[in-house]
């Protein structure tokens, strides 16, 4: 029997597009039993500390099986110990064997086969057998690649500056000598680089290692024209292409809480869904190449404008002789409260801007969003004014600081 809390897993939320997959985590023990006396038991263990992505997807797959099999009982439990490849599944009671990394339908079918008296050999996991490549080892790429490693995926990594890969190699990744080699040794390749020029250069360097059956997933933020050019290059090798720019910065990347805005080859999107769920809390499929790129520019344009307005408010508060800490508290209690203000505000007051999302990248995204607006004949006075503030901050040497350093544009 499906409990009400599972409706968000088994059916699209009325507040979300059916193209969205949101990874949620159970916060309590839930027990669902068929009416008949169960003789087969499965317990899905979720690690609360690491917030392992994909857990509720696994629960939903087992619940669907239980709905069709009265002898199957499924229990979910929050576990406080390490969950290994996660989510873990324990078979036939607390003393039964534990199977790691149960994420896909194939994984669930293998567990059910064990319950039915099938072979006890290693479980065939479709997601675990996919060889993963990663191109880019910057602020975002390093934690994303690390999360893939922590989830049990083998990773081959390449970066133009090889030493930037050291933190990932130290945790078990294989260092490739070139982008092409990273692709040759991988089935799917994720790319996270700084700008359109770098993304195109990486695709050109990677192309000799691509071929039919491989997938190339560019999670960088670029404009739709560049993404279309990369797609043509990748598909020309016989490989599939997916753009999947992310919403989120350093902390969400570390926490596996990014949001992926994907478009391109749907088959590849379905194939890499388990990987997206390791690195993120939600992923959307938006259609043809360019749709993901454009959505990301809209999101970052709004974010950049919000930060510029916030910087104005903090500056005006100080000049009016008011306490800026009190402003943060007032904002936190009202309708305009946002995690971004709570996170960035205290450091902005101190004049400290540790980079989570560099200001130069925010300005680049504002520029690309304004170019999109001009192309579509959309007037964007707020974004345009915010963009000028970022350019002033760049002129004051804040390129590599966090984008919250836009506040220095208001200093006299």
CSV table of C-alpha atoms in Angstrom, one decimal:
chain,number,residue,atom,x,y,z
A,1,UNK,CA,0.0,0.0,0.0
A,2,UNK,CA,1.4,3.4,-1.0
A,3,UNK,CA,1.5,5.9,1.8
A,4,UNK,CA,0.6,9.6,1.1
A,5,UNK,CA,4.2,10.7,1.6
A,6,UNK,CA,5.2,8.6,-1.4
A,7,UNK,CA,3.0,10.5,-3.9
A,8,UNK,CA,5.9,12.9,-4.5
A,9,UNK,CA,8.0,9.9,-5.7
A,10,UNK,CA,5.5,7.9,-7.7
A,11,UNK,CA,3.6,10.8,-9.4
A,12,UNK,CA,4.6,14.3,-10.6
A,13,UNK,CA,4.1,17.1,-8.0
A,14,UNK,CA,1.4,19.5,-9.0
A,15,UNK,CA,4.0,22.3,-8.4
A,16,UNK,CA,6.7,20.7,-10.6
A,17,UNK,CA,6.9,19.9,-14.3
A,18,UNK,CA,6.6,16.2,-15.0
A,19,UNK,CA,10.0,16.6,-16.6
A,20,UNK,CA,11.5,17.2,-13.2
A,21,UNK,CA,13.0,14.5,-11.0
A,22,UNK,CA,13.5,15.7,-7.4
A,23,UNK,CA,15.7,13.5,-5.1
A,24,UNK,CA,14.2,13.6,-1.7
A,25,UNK,CA,15.4,11.9,1.5
A,26,UNK,CA,13.3,9.9,4.1
A,27,UNK,CA,13.3,11.5,7.5
A,28,UNK,CA,11.6,8.8,9.4
A,29,UNK,CA,11.1,5.0,9.5
A,30,UNK,CA,8.3,4.0,7.1
A,31,UNK,CA,6.9,0.5,7.1
A,32,UNK,CA,4.6,-0.7,4.3
A,33,UNK,CA,3.2,-4.3,4.3
A,34,UNK,CA,0.9,-6.2,2.1
A,35,UNK,CA,-2.2,-7.8,3.5
A,36,UNK,CA,-0.8,-11.3,3.3
A,37,UNK,CA,1.8,-12.5,5.8
A,38,UNK,CA,5.2,-11.5,4.3
A,39,UNK,CA,7.9,-14.2,3.7
A,40,UNK,CA,10.4,-11.9,1.9
A,41,UNK,CA,11.7,-8.8,3.6
A,42,UNK,CA,13.8,-5.9,2.3
A,43,UNK,CA,15.1,-3.0,4.4
A,44,UNK,CA,16.4,0.1,2.5
A,45,UNK,CA,19.0,1.9,4.7
A,46,UNK,CA,19.5,5.6,4.1
A,47,UNK,CA,22.5,7.5,5.5
A,48,UNK,CA,21.1,10.7,7.0
A,49,UNK,CA,24.6,12.3,7.4
A,50,UNK,CA,25.7,12.0,3.8
A,51,UNK,CA,22.2,12.5,2.5
A,52,UNK,CA,22.8,9.8,-0.2
A,53,UNK,CA,21.1,10.8,-3.4
A,54,UNK,CA,18.6,8.4,-5.1
A,55,UNK,CA,17.4,6.8,-1.9
A,56,UNK,CA,13.7,7.5,-2.4
A,57,UNK,CA,14.0,6.4,-6.0
A,58,UNK,CA,15.2,3.0,-4.7
A,59,UNK,CA,12.3,2.9,-2.1
A,60,UNK,CA,9.8,3.7,-4.9
A,61,UNK,CA,11.1,0.8,-7.0
A,62,UNK,CA,10.8,-1.6,-4.2
A,63,UNK,CA,7.3,-0.3,-3.2
A,64,UNK,CA,6.2,-0.9,-6.8
A,65,UNK,CA,7.4,-4.5,-6.5
A,66,UNK,CA,5.7,-4.9,-3.2
A,67,UNK,CA,2.4,-3.7,-4.6
A,68,UNK,CA,2.5,-6.6,-7.1
A,69,UNK,CA,3.8,-9.2,-4.6
A,70,UNK,CA,1.8,-9.8,-1.4
A,71,UNK,CA,4.7,-11.8,0.1
A,72,UNK,CA,7.2,-8.9,-0.1
A,73,UNK,CA,7.6,-6.5,2.8
A,74,UNK,CA,9.6,-3.3,2.4
A,75,UNK,CA,10.9,-1.1,5.2
A,76,UNK,CA,13.0,2.0,5.0
A,77,UNK,CA,15.3,3.1,7.9
A,78,UNK,CA,17.5,6.1,8.5
A,79,UNK,CA,21.0,4.7,9.3
A,80,UNK,CA,23.7,6.7,11.0
A,81,UNK,CA,26.7,4.6,10.0
A,82,UNK,CA,28.5,4.8,6.7
A,83,UNK,CA,26.3,3.6,3.8
A,84,UNK,CA,29.1,2.6,1.5
A,85,UNK,CA,27.9,2.8,-2.1
A,86,UNK,CA,24.4,3.7,-0.9
A,87,UNK,CA,21.6,3.2,-0.6
A,88,UNK,CA,22.1,-0.1,1.1
A,89,UNK,CA,19.6,-2.9,1.1
A,90,UNK,CA,19.4,-5.6,3.7
A,91,UNK,CA,17.7,-8.9,2.7
A,92,UNK,CA,15.5,-11.0,5.0
A,93,UNK,CA,15.8,-9.4,8.3
A,94,UNK,CA,18.4,-7.7,10.5
A,95,UNK,CA,20.8,-10.6,10.2
A,96,UNK,CA,20.5,-11.0,6.4
A,97,UNK,CA,23.1,-10.0,3.8
A,98,UNK,CA,23.6,-6.4,2.8
A,99,UNK,CA,23.7,-5.3,-0.9
A,100,UNK,CA,25.3,-1.9,-1.7
A,101,UNK,CA,24.5,0.6,-4.4
A,102,UNK,CA,20.9,-0.4,-5.2
A,103,UNK,CA,19.8,2.5,-7.4
A,104,UNK,CA,18.4,1.2,-10.7
A,105,UNK,CA,15.6,-1.1,-11.8
A,106,UNK,CA,18.3,-3.7,-12.7
A,107,UNK,CA,19.7,-3.5,-9.2
A,108,UNK,CA,16.2,-4.0,-7.6
A,109,UNK,CA,15.5,-6.9,-9.9
A,110,UNK,CA,18.8,-8.5,-8.8
A,111,UNK,CA,17.9,-8.2,-5.1
A,112,UNK,CA,14.4,-9.7,-5.8
A,113,UNK,CA,16.1,-12.6,-7.6
A,114,UNK,CA,18.2,-13.2,-4.5
A,115,UNK,CA,15.0,-13.2,-2.4
A,116,UNK,CA,13.5,-15.7,-4.8
A,117,UNK,CA,16.4,-18.0,-4.4
A,118,UNK,CA,18.4,-16.8,-7.4
A,119,UNK,CA,22.2,-16.9,-7.7
A,120,UNK,CA,24.3,-15.3,-4.9
A,121,UNK,CA,26.8,-13.9,-7.2
A,122,UNK,CA,27.7,-10.2,-7.5
A,123,UNK,CA,24.7,-8.0,-8.4
A,124,UNK,CA,24.8,-6.6,-11.9
A,125,UNK,CA,24.3,-2.8,-11.5
A,126,UNK,CA,23.8,-0.9,-14.7
A,127,UNK,CA,25.0,2.3,-13.1
A,128,UNK,CA,28.1,0.8,-11.6
A,129,UNK,CA,29.3,-0.8,-14.8
A,130,UNK,CA,29.3,2.5,-16.6
A,131,UNK,CA,32.9,3.9,-16.8
A,132,UNK,CA,32.8,7.6,-16.0
A,133,UNK,CA,35.1,10.3,-17.3
A,134,UNK,CA,35.3,13.9,-15.9
A,135,UNK,CA,36.9,16.9,-17.6
A,136,UNK,CA,37.5,19.9,-15.4
A,137,UNK,CA,38.9,20.1,-11.9
A,138,UNK,CA,38.0,23.6,-10.7
A,139,UNK,CA,35.8,24.8,-7.8
A,140,UNK,CA,32.8,22.8,-9.1
A,141,UNK,CA,34.5,19.9,-10.9
A,142,UNK,CA,36.5,18.6,-7.9
A,143,UNK,CA,33.6,18.1,-5.5
A,144,UNK,CA,31.4,16.7,-8.2
A,145,UNK,CA,34.0,14.1,-9.3
A,146,UNK,CA,34.6,13.2,-5.6
A,147,UNK,CA,30.9,12.5,-5.1
A,148,UNK,CA,30.9,10.1,-8.0
A,149,UNK,CA,33.9,8.3,-6.4
A,150,UNK,CA,32.2,8.2,-3.0
A,151,UNK,CA,29.1,6.6,-4.7
A,152,UNK,CA,31.3,3.8,-6.0
A,153,UNK,CA,31.9,4.9,-9.6
A,154,UNK,CA,35.3,4.6,-11.2
A,155,UNK,CA,36.4,8.0,-12.5
A,156,UNK,CA,39.0,9.0,-15.1
A,157,UNK,CA,39.7,12.7,-14.9
A,158,UNK,CA,41.5,15.3,-17.0
A,159,UNK,CA,42.2,19.0,-16.6
A,160,UNK,CA,44.4,21.4,-18.6
A,161,UNK,CA,46.4,21.9,-15.4
A,162,UNK,CA,47.1,18.3,-14.3
A,163,UNK,CA,47.9,19.2,-10.7
A,164,UNK,CA,44.3,20.5,-10.2
A,165,UNK,CA,43.2,16.9,-10.4
A,166,UNK,CA,45.4,15.8,-7.4
A,167,UNK,CA,42.5,16.0,-4.8
A,168,UNK,CA,40.4,13.7,-7.0
A,169,UNK,CA,43.3,11.3,-7.9
A,170,UNK,CA,44.1,11.1,-4.1
A,171,UNK,CA,40.6,9.6,-3.6
A,172,UNK,CA,41.0,7.0,-6.3
A,173,UNK,CA,40.4,8.6,-9.7
A,174,UNK,CA,42.7,7.8,-12.7
A,175,UNK,CA,44.5,10.7,-14.3
A,176,UNK,CA,44.2,10.8,-18.1
A,177,UNK,CA,47.0,12.4,-20.2
A,178,UNK,CA,44.5,14.1,-22.4
A,179,UNK,CA,40.8,14.9,-22.9
A,180,UNK,CA,40.7,12.3,-25.7
A,181,UNK,CA,42.2,9.6,-23.4
A,182,UNK,CA,39.6,10.4,-20.7
A,183,UNK,CA,36.9,9.8,-23.3
A,184,UNK,CA,38.5,6.6,-24.7
A,185,UNK,CA,38.6,5.1,-21.2
A,186,UNK,CA,35.0,6.1,-20.3
A,187,UNK,CA,31.4,5.3,-21.4
A,188,UNK,CA,30.0,8.7,-20.3
A,189,UNK,CA,32.0,11.9,-19.8
A,190,UNK,CA,31.0,14.9,-17.7
A,191,UNK,CA,32.5,18.3,-18.5
A,192,UNK,CA,32.6,21.2,-16.1
A,193,UNK,CA,34.7,24.1,-17.3
A,194,UNK,CA,34.6,27.9,-16.9
A,195,UNK,CA,33.1,29.5,-20.1
A,196,UNK,CA,31.9,28.9,-23.7
A,197,UNK,CA,35.4,29.1,-25.1
A,198,UNK,CA,36.8,26.5,-22.7
A,199,UNK,CA,33.8,24.2,-23.2
A,200,UNK,CA,34.2,24.3,-27.0
A,201,UNK,CA,38.0,23.8,-26.7
A,202,UNK,CA,37.4,20.8,-24.5
A,203,UNK,CA,34.9,19.3,-26.9
A,204,UNK,CA,37.4,19.7,-29.8
A,205,UNK,CA,40.1,18.0,-27.7
A,206,UNK,CA,37.8,15.2,-26.6
A,207,UNK,CA,36.4,14.4,-30.0
A,208,UNK,CA,39.1,11.9,-31.0
A,209,UNK,CA,38.3,9.8,-28.0
A,210,UNK,CA,34.5,9.7,-28.7
A,211,UNK,CA,32.6,7.1,-30.7
A,212,UNK,CA,29.2,5.5,-31.0
A,213,UNK,CA,27.9,4.2,-27.7
A,214,UNK,CA,29.6,6.9,-25.6
A,215,UNK,CA,27.8,9.9,-24.0
A,216,UNK,CA,29.2,13.4,-23.6
A,217,UNK,CA,27.5,15.5,-20.8
A,218,UNK,CA,28.5,19.2,-20.7
A,219,UNK,CA,27.4,20.7,-17.3
A,220,UNK,CA,29.2,24.0,-17.9
A,221,UNK,CA,27.3,27.2,-18.3
A,222,UNK,CA,27.4,28.3,-21.9
A,223,UNK,CA,25.1,30.0,-24.4
A,224,UNK,CA,22.7,28.0,-26.6
A,225,UNK,CA,24.7,28.7,-29.7
A,226,UNK,CA,27.9,27.3,-28.2
A,227,UNK,CA,26.0,24.3,-26.8
A,228,UNK,CA,24.6,23.6,-30.3
A,229,UNK,CA,28.0,23.8,-31.8
A,230,UNK,CA,29.4,21.3,-29.2
A,231,UNK,CA,26.4,19.0,-29.8
A,232,UNK,CA,27.1,18.9,-33.5
A,233,UNK,CA,30.8,18.1,-32.9
A,234,UNK,CA,30.0,15.4,-30.4
A,235,UNK,CA,27.2,13.8,-32.5
A,236,UNK,CA,29.5,13.9,-35.5
A,237,UNK,CA,31.6,11.2,-33.7
A,238,UNK,CA,28.6,9.0,-33.2
A,239,UNK,CA,28.4,9.8,-29.5
A,240,UNK,CA,25.3,11.1,-27.8
A,241,UNK,CA,25.2,14.6,-26.3
A,242,UNK,CA,23.5,16.2,-23.3
A,243,UNK,CA,23.8,19.7,-22.0
A,244,UNK,CA,23.1,19.8,-18.2
A,245,UNK,CA,24.2,23.1,-16.7
A,246,UNK,CA,23.9,23.2,-13.0
A,247,UNK,CA,22.2,25.6,-10.6
A,248,UNK,CA,24.3,25.8,-7.4
A,249,UNK,CA,27.8,26.7,-6.4
A,250,UNK,CA,30.6,25.2,-4.3
A,251,UNK,CA,28.7,24.2,-1.2
A,252,UNK,CA,25.8,22.4,-3.1
A,253,UNK,CA,28.5,20.7,-5.3
A,254,UNK,CA,30.2,19.4,-2.1
A,255,UNK,CA,26.8,18.3,-0.6
A,256,UNK,CA,25.6,16.6,-3.8
A,257,UNK,CA,22.7,19.1,-3.9
A,258,UNK,CA,23.1,20.7,-7.4
A,259,UNK,CA,20.1,21.1,-9.8
A,260,UNK,CA,20.7,19.9,-13.4
A,261,UNK,CA,19.0,21.6,-16.3
A,262,UNK,CA,19.3,19.0,-19.1
A,263,UNK,CA,18.5,19.0,-22.8
A,264,UNK,CA,19.6,17.0,-25.8
A,265,UNK,CA,19.5,13.2,-26.2
A,266,UNK,CA,16.9,11.8,-24.0
A,267,UNK,CA,18.4,8.3,-24.1
A,268,UNK,CA,21.6,9.7,-22.6
A,269,UNK,CA,19.6,11.6,-19.9
A,270,UNK,CA,18.0,8.4,-18.8
A,271,UNK,CA,21.3,6.6,-18.8
A,272,UNK,CA,23.1,9.1,-16.6
A,273,UNK,CA,20.2,9.8,-14.2
A,274,UNK,CA,21.8,7.8,-11.4
A,275,UNK,CA,25.0,9.9,-11.7
A,276,UNK,CA,23.0,13.1,-11.7
A,277,UNK,CA,21.3,11.9,-8.5
A,278,UNK,CA,24.7,11.4,-6.9
A,279,UNK,CA,25.8,14.9,-7.7
A,280,UNK,CA,22.5,16.7,-7.3
A,281,UNK,CA,19.1,17.0,-5.6
A,282,UNK,CA,17.1,17.5,-8.7
A,283,UNK,CA,17.3,17.2,-12.5
A,284,UNK,CA,15.0,18.4,-15.3
A,285,UNK,CA,14.8,17.3,-18.9
A,286,UNK,CA,13.8,20.4,-20.9
A,287,UNK,CA,13.9,19.2,-24.5
A,288,UNK,CA,16.2,20.0,-27.4
A,289,UNK,CA,19.8,21.3,-27.1
A,290,UNK,CA,19.8,25.0,-26.1
A,291,UNK,CA,16.8,24.8,-23.7
A,292,UNK,CA,19.0,23.8,-20.7
A,293,UNK,CA,21.5,26.6,-21.6
A,294,UNK,CA,18.8,29.2,-21.8
A,295,UNK,CA,17.2,28.1,-18.6
A,296,UNK,CA,20.5,28.4,-16.8
A,297,UNK,CA,21.1,31.9,-18.1
A,298,UNK,CA,17.6,33.0,-16.9
A,299,UNK,CA,18.3,31.5,-13.4
A,300,UNK,CA,21.7,33.2,-13.2
A,301,UNK,CA,20.4,36.5,-14.4
A,302,UNK,CA,17.8,36.5,-11.7
A,303,UNK,CA,20.4,35.5,-9.1
A,304,UNK,CA,22.9,38.2,-10.2
A,305,UNK,CA,20.2,40.9,-10.1
A,306,UNK,CA,19.2,39.7,-6.6
A,307,UNK,CA,22.7,39.9,-5.3
A,308,UNK,CA,23.2,43.4,-6.8
A,309,UNK,CA,20.1,44.6,-5.1
A,310,UNK,CA,21.1,43.0,-1.8
A,311,UNK,CA,24.5,44.8,-2.0
A,312,UNK,CA,22.6,48.1,-2.5
A,313,UNK,CA,20.5,47.4,0.6
A,314,UNK,CA,23.5,46.6,2.8
A,315,UNK,CA,25.2,49.7,1.6
A,316,UNK,CA,22.2,51.9,2.1
A,317,UNK,CA,21.7,50.4,5.6
A,318,UNK,CA,25.2,51.3,6.6
A,319,UNK,CA,25.0,54.9,5.2
A,320,UNK,CA,21.7,55.4,7.1
A,321,UNK,CA,23.4,54.6,10.4
A,322,UNK,CA,21.5,51.3,10.8
A,323,UNK,CA,22.8,47.9,11.9
A,324,UNK,CA,23.4,45.6,8.9
A,325,UNK,CA,23.1,42.5,11.1
A,326,UNK,CA,19.6,43.6,12.0
A,327,UNK,CA,18.8,44.0,8.4
A,328,UNK,CA,19.8,40.4,7.8
A,329,UNK,CA,17.5,39.3,10.6
A,330,UNK,CA,14.6,41.4,9.3
A,331,UNK,CA,15.0,39.9,5.9
A,332,UNK,CA,15.3,36.4,7.3
A,333,UNK,CA,11.8,36.7,8.8
A,334,UNK,CA,10.0,38.0,5.8
A,335,UNK,CA,8.8,37.0,2.4
A,336,UNK,CA,12.1,38.0,0.7
A,337,UNK,CA,14.1,35.6,2.8
A,338,UNK,CA,16.5,33.5,0.7
A,339,UNK,CA,19.3,31.1,1.6
A,340,UNK,CA,21.7,33.2,-0.6
A,341,UNK,CA,21.2,36.3,1.6
A,342,UNK,CA,21.7,34.3,4.8
A,343,UNK,CA,24.8,32.6,3.5
A,344,UNK,CA,26.5,35.6,1.8
A,345,UNK,CA,25.4,38.5,4.1
A,346,UNK,CA,27.7,38.0,7.1
A,347,UNK,CA,30.8,37.8,4.9
A,348,UNK,CA,29.7,40.8,2.9
A,349,UNK,CA,29.4,42.8,6.1
A,350,UNK,CA,32.9,41.8,7.0
A,351,UNK,CA,34.2,42.6,3.5
A,352,UNK,CA,35.3,38.9,3.0
A,353,UNK,CA,34.5,37.2,-0.3
A,354,UNK,CA,35.7,33.6,-0.3
A,355,UNK,CA,35.0,32.3,-3.8
A,356,UNK,CA,32.1,29.8,-4.1
A,357,UNK,CA,31.0,31.3,-7.5
A,358,UNK,CA,33.6,33.7,-8.9
A,359,UNK,CA,32.4,37.2,-9.8
A,360,UNK,CA,33.9,36.9,-13.3
A,361,UNK,CA,31.7,33.9,-14.0
A,362,UNK,CA,28.6,35.8,-12.8
A,363,UNK,CA,29.4,38.7,-15.0
A,364,UNK,CA,29.9,36.3,-17.9
A,365,UNK,CA,26.4,34.8,-17.3
A,366,UNK,CA,24.9,38.3,-17.0
A,367,UNK,CA,26.4,39.2,-20.4
A,368,UNK,CA,25.1,36.0,-22.0
A,369,UNK,CA,21.6,36.5,-20.5
A,370,UNK,CA,21.5,40.0,-21.9
A,371,UNK,CA,22.6,38.8,-25.3
A,372,UNK,CA,19.8,36.3,-25.2
A,373,UNK,CA,17.3,39.0,-24.2
A,374,UNK,CA,18.5,41.2,-27.1
A,375,UNK,CA,18.1,38.3,-29.5
A,376,UNK,CA,14.6,37.7,-28.3
A,377,UNK,CA,13.7,41.4,-28.1
A,378,UNK,CA,13.2,41.3,-24.3
A,379,UNK,CA,14.1,44.5,-22.5
A,380,UNK,CA,16.1,43.8,-19.3
A,381,UNK,CA,16.8,47.0,-17.5
A,382,UNK,CA,17.3,45.4,-14.1
A,383,UNK,CA,19.8,42.8,-15.4
A,384,UNK,CA,21.6,45.4,-17.4
A,385,UNK,CA,22.1,47.7,-14.4
A,386,UNK,CA,23.3,44.7,-12.3
A,387,UNK,CA,25.7,43.8,-15.1
A,388,UNK,CA,27.3,47.2,-14.9
A,389,UNK,CA,27.8,46.8,-11.2
A,390,UNK,CA,29.7,43.5,-11.8
A,391,UNK,CA,31.8,45.2,-14.4
A,392,UNK,CA,32.7,48.0,-11.9
A,393,UNK,CA,33.7,45.3,-9.3
A,394,UNK,CA,35.8,43.6,-12.0
A,395,UNK,CA,37.6,46.9,-12.5
A,396,UNK,CA,38.4,46.9,-8.8
A,397,UNK,CA,40.2,43.6,-9.0
A,398,UNK,CA,37.4,41.3,-7.8
A,399,UNK,CA,37.3,38.9,-10.7
A,400,UNK,CA,38.3,35.8,-8.7
A,401,UNK,CA,36.5,36.7,-5.5
A,402,UNK,CA,32.9,35.5,-4.8
A,403,UNK,CA,30.2,37.2,-6.8
A,404,UNK,CA,29.0,38.8,-3.6
A,405,UNK,CA,32.0,41.1,-4.0
A,406,UNK,CA,29.8,43.1,-6.3
A,407,UNK,CA,29.1,45.2,-3.2
A,408,UNK,CA,32.5,46.9,-3.7
A,409,UNK,CA,31.1,48.5,-6.8
A,410,UNK,CA,29.2,50.9,-4.5
A,411,UNK,CA,32.3,52.0,-2.5
A,412,UNK,CA,33.4,55.6,-3.0
